[in-house]
Amino acid sequence: MSKSVVYKHYQRALAQWPKDILRPDVSFQNAMQRRIDRRTTPSTGHREANVIANDALTTVPTPARFDEKAEMEQVNVLYSFLENRYTKKYPLSEHLMKPQSHPKYYDNLITELKEAPTRSWFQRQINKWKGSLRMT
């Protein structure tokens, strides 16, 4: 079975998706890959069935049919996030990024997020200790 155009676009978009350095064990790519595989693989012998549970007749729904147009729209959304279309279309003002109450907040946050994955256990414990002293 040849792979559809939608499947190939999904694969290309997920290959370009950045890795999460803060949570390497939680992968957006893997979650999306499972979803794509479920949606693009035709199910064999799966039909709507009636089930009786607790004396109530229920119907097990069949999986949604693969709609190539809708899937291409979702691929387009992935590409739009990869290309930062929304950041370019709706730029954040300097006033919003540097609030008067704490102008360095977002700069400090970005620095913290970049440093966090490379910290040693000891450095994490020191920062935890500093944080608890600051709160008291």
PDB file of C-alpha atoms in Angstrom:
ATOM      1  CA  MET A   1       0.000   0.000   0.000  1.00  0.00           C
ATOM      2  CA  SER A   2       1.457   3.361  -0.973  1.00  0.00           C
ATOM      3  CA  LYS A   3       1.357   6.131   1.570  1.00  0.00           C
ATOM      4  CA  SER A   4      -0.975   9.019   0.892  1.00  0.00           C
ATOM      5  CA  VAL A   5       0.122  12.595   0.294  1.00  0.00           C
ATOM      6  CA  VAL A   6      -1.323  13.560   3.677  1.00  0.00           C
ATOM      7  CA  TYR A   7       0.794  10.923   5.430  1.00  0.00           C
ATOM      8  CA  LYS A   8       3.939  12.191   3.700  1.00  0.00           C
ATOM      9  CA  HIS A   9       3.148  15.795   4.690  1.00  0.00           C
ATOM     10  CA  TYR A  10       2.621  14.724   8.298  1.00  0.00           C
ATOM     11  CA  GLN A  11       5.971  12.920   8.266  1.00  0.00           C
ATOM     12  CA  ARG A  12       7.753  15.958   6.825  1.00  0.00           C
ATOM     13  CA  ALA A  13       6.176  18.331   9.368  1.00  0.00           C
ATOM     14  CA  LEU A  14       6.967  16.054  12.320  1.00  0.00           C
ATOM     15  CA  ALA A  15      10.558  15.610  11.151  1.00  0.00           C
ATOM     16  CA  GLN A  16      10.981  19.398  11.341  1.00  0.00           C
ATOM     17  CA  TRP A  17       9.232  19.733  14.706  1.00  0.00           C
ATOM     18  CA  PRO A  18      11.680  20.808  17.453  1.00  0.00           C
ATOM     19  CA  LYS A  19      12.509  18.402  20.263  1.00  0.00           C
ATOM     20  CA  ASP A  20      11.390  19.334  23.767  1.00  0.00           C
ATOM     21  CA  ILE A  21      14.575  19.630  25.773  1.00  0.00           C
ATOM     22  CA  LEU A  22      12.725  20.161  29.061  1.00  0.00           C
ATOM     23  CA  ARG A  23      10.711  16.936  28.740  1.00  0.00           C
ATOM     24  CA  PRO A  24      12.580  14.582  26.418  1.00  0.00           C
ATOM     25  CA  ASP A  25      10.493  11.602  27.578  1.00  0.00           C
ATOM     26  CA  VAL A  26       7.254  13.281  26.404  1.00  0.00           C
ATOM     27  CA  SER A  27       7.307  13.561  22.639  1.00  0.00           C
ATOM     28  CA  PHE A  28       4.773  15.463  20.569  1.00  0.00           C
ATOM     29  CA  GLN A  29       6.110  13.659  17.517  1.00  0.00           C
ATOM     30  CA  ASN A  30       5.356  10.221  18.988  1.00  0.00           C
ATOM     31  CA  ALA A  31       1.836  11.227  20.035  1.00  0.00           C
ATOM     32  CA  MET A  32       1.095  12.642  16.606  1.00  0.00           C
ATOM     33  CA  GLN A  33       2.616   9.583  14.908  1.00  0.00           C
ATOM     34  CA  ARG A  34       0.273   7.277  16.833  1.00  0.00           C
ATOM     35  CA  ARG A  35      -2.691   9.459  15.877  1.00  0.00           C
ATOM     36  CA  ILE A  36      -1.667   9.532  12.215  1.00  0.00           C
ATOM     37  CA  ASP A  37      -1.154   5.777  12.123  1.00  0.00           C
ATOM     38  CA  ARG A  38      -4.598   5.208  13.626  1.00  0.00           C
ATOM     39  CA  ARG A  39      -6.225   7.584  11.152  1.00  0.00           C
ATOM     40  CA  THR A  40      -4.454   6.442   7.980  1.00  0.00           C
ATOM     41  CA  THR A  41      -4.392   2.693   8.567  1.00  0.00           C
ATOM     42  CA  PRO A  42      -7.598   1.062   7.378  1.00  0.00           C
ATOM     43  CA  SER A  43      -9.148  -1.052  10.097  1.00  0.00           C
ATOM     44  CA  THR A  44      -9.993  -4.620   9.165  1.00  0.00           C
ATOM     45  CA  GLY A  45     -13.225  -6.169  10.258  1.00  0.00           C
ATOM     46  CA  HIS A  46     -14.209  -3.228  12.439  1.00  0.00           C
ATOM     47  CA  ARG A  47     -17.912  -2.675  12.087  1.00  0.00           C
ATOM     48  CA  GLU A  48     -20.578  -1.034  14.154  1.00  0.00           C
ATOM     49  CA  ALA A  49     -21.824  -3.420  16.791  1.00  0.00           C
ATOM     50  CA  ASN A  50     -24.557  -3.401  19.399  1.00  0.00           C
ATOM     51  CA  VAL A  51     -23.435  -4.194  22.923  1.00  0.00           C
ATOM     52  CA  ILE A  52     -25.564  -4.885  25.942  1.00  0.00           C
ATOM     53  CA  ALA A  53     -24.035  -3.556  29.143  1.00  0.00           C
ATOM     54  CA  ASN A  54     -25.888  -3.118  32.420  1.00  0.00           C
ATOM     55  CA  ASP A  55     -29.148  -4.034  30.683  1.00  0.00           C
ATOM     56  CA  ALA A  56     -28.753  -1.073  28.318  1.00  0.00           C
ATOM     57  CA  LEU A  57     -28.295  -1.433  24.578  1.00  0.00           C
ATOM     58  CA  THR A  58     -25.381   0.660  23.383  1.00  0.00           C
ATOM     59  CA  THR A  59     -23.784   1.012  19.988  1.00  0.00           C
ATOM     60  CA  VAL A  60     -20.034   1.000  19.568  1.00  0.00           C
ATOM     61  CA  PRO A  61     -19.245   3.718  17.032  1.00  0.00           C
ATOM     62  CA  THR A  62     -17.151   2.988  14.001  1.00  0.00           C
ATOM     63  CA  PRO A  63     -13.996   5.032  13.656  1.00  0.00           C
ATOM     64  CA  ALA A  64     -14.380   8.225  11.669  1.00  0.00           C
ATOM     65  CA  ARG A  65     -13.681   7.904   7.975  1.00  0.00           C
ATOM     66  CA  PHE A  66     -10.442   9.357   6.704  1.00  0.00           C
ATOM     67  CA  ASP A  67     -11.197  12.786   5.254  1.00  0.00           C
ATOM     68  CA  GLU A  68      -8.186  13.845   3.208  1.00  0.00           C
ATOM     69  CA  LYS A  69      -9.266  17.499   2.929  1.00  0.00           C
ATOM     70  CA  ALA A  70      -9.708  17.862   6.701  1.00  0.00           C
ATOM     71  CA  GLU A  71      -6.386  16.127   7.338  1.00  0.00           C
ATOM     72  CA  MET A  72      -4.621  18.468   4.899  1.00  0.00           C
ATOM     73  CA  GLU A  73      -6.051  21.417   6.839  1.00  0.00           C
ATOM     74  CA  GLN A  74      -4.547  19.967  10.016  1.00  0.00           C
ATOM     75  CA  VAL A  75      -1.199  19.468   8.274  1.00  0.00           C
ATOM     76  CA  ASN A  76      -1.382  23.114   7.228  1.00  0.00           C
ATOM     77  CA  VAL A  77      -1.857  24.076  10.884  1.00  0.00           C
ATOM     78  CA  LEU A  78       1.285  22.123  11.813  1.00  0.00           C
ATOM     79  CA  TYR A  79       3.230  23.903   9.091  1.00  0.00           C
ATOM     80  CA  SER A  80       1.869  27.267  10.255  1.00  0.00           C
ATOM     81  CA  PHE A  81       3.220  26.613  13.746  1.00  0.00           C
ATOM     82  CA  LEU A  82       6.578  25.529  12.345  1.00  0.00           C
ATOM     83  CA  GLU A  83       6.840  28.698  10.267  1.00  0.00           C
ATOM     84  CA  ASN A  84       5.687  30.981  13.127  1.00  0.00           C
ATOM     85  CA  ARG A  85       2.942  32.428  10.928  1.00  0.00           C
ATOM     86  CA  TYR A  86       0.941  33.647  13.911  1.00  0.00           C
ATOM     87  CA  THR A  87       3.900  35.341  15.557  1.00  0.00           C
ATOM     88  CA  LYS A  88       4.555  37.171  12.316  1.00  0.00           C
ATOM     89  CA  LYS A  89       0.900  38.025  11.752  1.00  0.00           C
ATOM     90  CA  TYR A  90       0.206  39.114  15.337  1.00  0.00           C
ATOM     91  CA  PRO A  91       3.500  40.421  16.772  1.00  0.00           C
ATOM     92  CA  LEU A  92       3.653  41.137  20.479  1.00  0.00           C
ATOM     93  CA  SER A  93       4.293  44.721  21.423  1.00  0.00           C
ATOM     94  CA  GLU A  94       7.314  45.742  23.433  1.00  0.00           C
ATOM     95  CA  HIS A  95       4.932  47.081  26.075  1.00  0.00           C
ATOM     96  CA  LEU A  96       3.469  43.595  26.552  1.00  0.00           C
ATOM     97  CA  MET A  97       6.832  41.827  26.620  1.00  0.00           C
ATOM     98  CA  LYS A  98       8.322  44.210  29.194  1.00  0.00           C
ATOM     99  CA  PRO A  99       5.690  44.918  31.858  1.00  0.00           C
ATOM    100  CA  GLN A 100       6.409  47.869  34.110  1.00  0.00           C
ATOM    101  CA  SER A 101       6.159  45.754  37.248  1.00  0.00           C
ATOM    102  CA  HIS A 102       8.984  43.426  36.141  1.00  0.00           C
ATOM    103  CA  PRO A 103      10.605  44.414  32.826  1.00  0.00           C
ATOM    104  CA  LYS A 104      13.151  41.551  32.820  1.00  0.00           C
ATOM    105  CA  TYR A 105      10.589  38.801  33.577  1.00  0.00           C
ATOM    106  CA  TYR A 106      10.394  37.229  30.112  1.00  0.00           C
ATOM    107  CA  ASP A 107      14.135  37.565  29.503  1.00  0.00           C
ATOM    108  CA  ASN A 108      14.793  35.772  32.804  1.00  0.00           C
ATOM    109  CA  LEU A 109      12.226  33.110  31.937  1.00  0.00           C
ATOM    110  CA  ILE A 110      13.864  32.355  28.581  1.00  0.00           C
ATOM    111  CA  THR A 111      17.296  32.203  30.223  1.00  0.00           C
ATOM    112  CA  GLU A 112      15.944  29.840  32.882  1.00  0.00           C
ATOM    113  CA  LEU A 113      14.346  27.558  30.279  1.00  0.00           C
ATOM    114  CA  LYS A 114      17.588  27.368  28.301  1.00  0.00           C
ATOM    115  CA  GLU A 115      19.687  26.564  31.389  1.00  0.00           C
ATOM    116  CA  ALA A 116      17.309  24.091  33.077  1.00  0.00           C
ATOM    117  CA  PRO A 117      18.058  20.953  30.991  1.00  0.00           C
ATOM    118  CA  THR A 118      21.815  21.227  31.538  1.00  0.00           C
ATOM    119  CA  ARG A 119      21.757  21.691  35.325  1.00  0.00           C
ATOM    120  CA  SER A 120      23.226  19.067  37.573  1.00  0.00           C
ATOM    121  CA  TRP A 121      21.288  17.467  40.411  1.00  0.00           C
ATOM    122  CA  PHE A 122      23.209  19.617  42.904  1.00  0.00           C
ATOM    123  CA  GLN A 123      22.376  22.851  41.053  1.00  0.00           C
ATOM    124  CA  ARG A 124      18.690  21.885  40.976  1.00  0.00           C
ATOM    125  CA  GLN A 125      18.722  21.275  44.727  1.00  0.00           C
ATOM    126  CA  ILE A 126      20.407  24.648  45.365  1.00  0.00           C
ATOM    127  CA  ASN A 127      17.781  26.425  43.233  1.00  0.00           C
ATOM    128  CA  LYS A 128      14.991  24.580  45.034  1.00  0.00           C
ATOM    129  CA  TRP A 129      16.461  25.655  48.359  1.00  0.00           C
ATOM    130  CA  LYS A 130      16.778  29.271  47.167  1.00  0.00           C
ATOM    131  CA  GLY A 131      13.172  29.221  45.993  1.00  0.00           C
ATOM    132  CA  SER A 132      11.888  27.940  49.322  1.00  0.00           C
ATOM    133  CA  LEU A 133      13.818  30.624  51.228  1.00  0.00           C
ATOM    134  CA  ARG A 134      12.451  33.333  48.949  1.00  0.00           C
ATOM    135  CA  MET A 135       8.867  32.225  49.573  1.00  0.00           C
ATOM    136  CA  THR A 136       9.118  32.284  53.367  1.00  0.00           C
TER     137      THR A 136
END
